Amino acid sequence: RIRKGSKLKNAHLDLTAEEKSGYLHVTLDGVYSLAEAKNIFVRILDILEEKQIPKLLLDVSKLNGTPSKIEIYEMGKFGAEQGFNFTKKGIHPIKIAYYGKEPFIDHNRFGQTVGNNRGLDLLVTTEIDEALRFLGVWNPLAMADWLNF
């Protein structure tokens, strides 16, 4: 069960998940590795399936490390494959807003291109309001929550 502020720990990554109005907000913190990122992503999809939530805000702004171009490609490809498997289970197609900063968000949005080209409804952004708008959940209260008012 995921409750407000629940945490799951992996060897190098911590996951905090919070069910919000219309979406799941997941924050990853720690040291990035492709293998752990893939495992965590599958766990996130399990939570979405359990809660029947098709929208995900994945916040990687606290991650440390530097993914290579091939790792960005592999994660985009993996995300699209897993998103397709999610949809095959009879759940609405997943919509993902991936929010963070460089180096996890590159200015060319290569990971987004890889995922989009394989059918994943994905936005990669450095702007939280853009992420919330993409998910269709932006409102002044959501922004106030992000700005800690």
XYZ file of C-alpha atoms in Angstrom:
149
model
C 0.000 0.000 0.000
C 1.165 3.491 -0.837
C 0.117 6.151 1.590
C 0.855 9.836 1.525
C 4.610 10.166 1.651
C 5.256 6.397 1.603
C 8.815 5.394 0.871
C 10.345 2.352 -0.720
C 14.096 1.903 -0.608
C 16.327 0.279 -3.174
C 20.102 -0.067 -2.880
C 20.787 3.429 -4.228
C 17.374 4.894 -5.020
C 14.622 5.989 -2.679
C 11.086 6.245 -4.015
C 8.414 8.399 -2.428
C 4.905 8.003 -3.848
C 1.883 10.131 -3.140
C -1.547 9.753 -4.677
C -2.788 13.176 -5.714
C -6.012 14.289 -7.345
C -5.947 12.536 -10.719
C -2.330 11.347 -10.745
C 0.448 9.616 -8.852
C 3.402 11.778 -7.846
C 6.611 9.783 -7.500
C 9.910 11.315 -6.403
C 13.198 9.481 -6.838
C 16.186 10.403 -4.709
C 19.654 8.910 -4.617
C 22.294 7.726 -7.057
C 21.120 6.767 -10.546
C 21.770 3.400 -12.155
C 19.971 2.084 -15.229
C 19.229 -1.328 -13.679
C 17.694 0.227 -10.566
C 15.761 2.774 -12.626
C 14.195 -0.057 -14.638
C 13.269 -1.995 -11.482
C 11.795 1.103 -9.868
C 9.787 1.912 -13.015
C 8.195 -1.547 -12.962
C 7.324 -1.039 -9.276
C 5.771 2.335 -10.120
C 3.634 0.736 -12.830
C 2.498 -1.869 -10.289
C 1.336 0.956 -8.016
C -0.481 2.646 -10.919
C -2.188 -0.638 -11.776
C -3.202 -1.285 -8.173
C -4.619 2.228 -7.808
C -6.050 2.322 -11.373
C -4.283 5.644 -11.996
C -3.176 6.262 -15.612
C -1.205 9.482 -14.975
C 2.273 9.713 -13.473
C 4.414 12.656 -12.456
C 7.909 11.219 -12.119
C 10.143 13.725 -10.317
C 13.847 12.986 -10.781
C 15.036 16.452 -9.711
C 16.811 14.997 -6.655
C 18.707 12.244 -8.493
C 22.491 12.237 -8.648
C 24.614 10.781 -11.413
C 24.978 11.173 -15.136
C 23.144 8.827 -17.485
C 24.876 8.152 -20.790
C 23.099 8.654 -24.119
C 22.731 4.892 -24.498
C 21.199 4.681 -20.996
C 18.737 7.454 -21.895
C 17.878 5.521 -25.064
C 17.500 2.243 -23.153
C 15.272 3.825 -20.501
C 13.044 5.472 -23.133
C 12.715 2.186 -24.992
C 12.093 0.243 -21.764
C 9.507 2.788 -20.608
C 7.601 2.461 -23.881
C 7.669 -1.358 -23.718
C 6.436 -1.349 -20.129
C 3.791 1.263 -20.948
C 2.526 -0.994 -23.736
C 2.377 -3.950 -21.310
C 0.455 -1.727 -18.863
C -2.138 -0.963 -21.555
C -2.425 -4.655 -22.538
C -3.667 -5.356 -19.004
C -6.803 -3.375 -19.832
C -5.753 -0.216 -18.053
C -5.976 3.175 -19.725
C -2.865 4.156 -21.661
C -0.356 5.649 -19.283
C 0.574 9.328 -19.485
C 3.930 10.267 -17.952
C 5.411 13.662 -17.141
C 9.115 13.230 -16.368
C 10.306 16.279 -14.425
C 13.864 17.089 -13.417
C 17.068 18.877 -14.323
C 20.196 18.219 -16.342
C 21.757 15.749 -16.820
C 18.546 13.717 -16.480
C 16.732 16.165 -18.723
C 18.796 16.924 -21.790
C 17.920 20.005 -23.820
C 17.220 17.891 -26.942
C 14.739 15.685 -25.035
C 16.290 12.535 -26.506
C 14.581 10.214 -24.000
C 11.200 11.763 -24.809
C 11.785 11.243 -28.526
C 12.709 7.586 -27.972
C 9.596 6.971 -25.856
C 7.234 8.958 -28.097
C 8.494 7.184 -31.213
C 7.506 3.899 -29.576
C 4.038 5.057 -28.569
C 4.644 6.273 -25.009
C 2.683 9.396 -24.056
C 5.641 11.102 -22.382
C 6.724 14.655 -21.696
C 10.232 15.373 -20.427
C 10.551 18.815 -18.860
C 12.414 21.038 -16.420
C 9.241 23.025 -15.630
C 6.787 21.666 -13.072
C 3.857 23.716 -14.370
C 4.435 22.281 -17.865
C 4.422 18.761 -16.394
C 1.157 19.361 -14.511
C -0.494 20.922 -17.584
C 0.573 17.947 -19.714
C -1.113 15.602 -17.242
C -4.215 17.803 -17.231
C -4.005 18.374 -13.466
C -2.597 21.906 -13.263
C -4.441 24.288 -10.981
C -3.421 27.086 -8.600
C -3.643 24.773 -5.573
C -1.351 22.228 -7.231
C 1.183 24.977 -7.921
C 0.900 26.313 -4.370
C 1.634 22.799 -3.101
C 4.773 22.697 -5.268
C 5.863 26.128 -4.114
C 5.148 25.178 -0.458
C 2.701 27.995 0.221
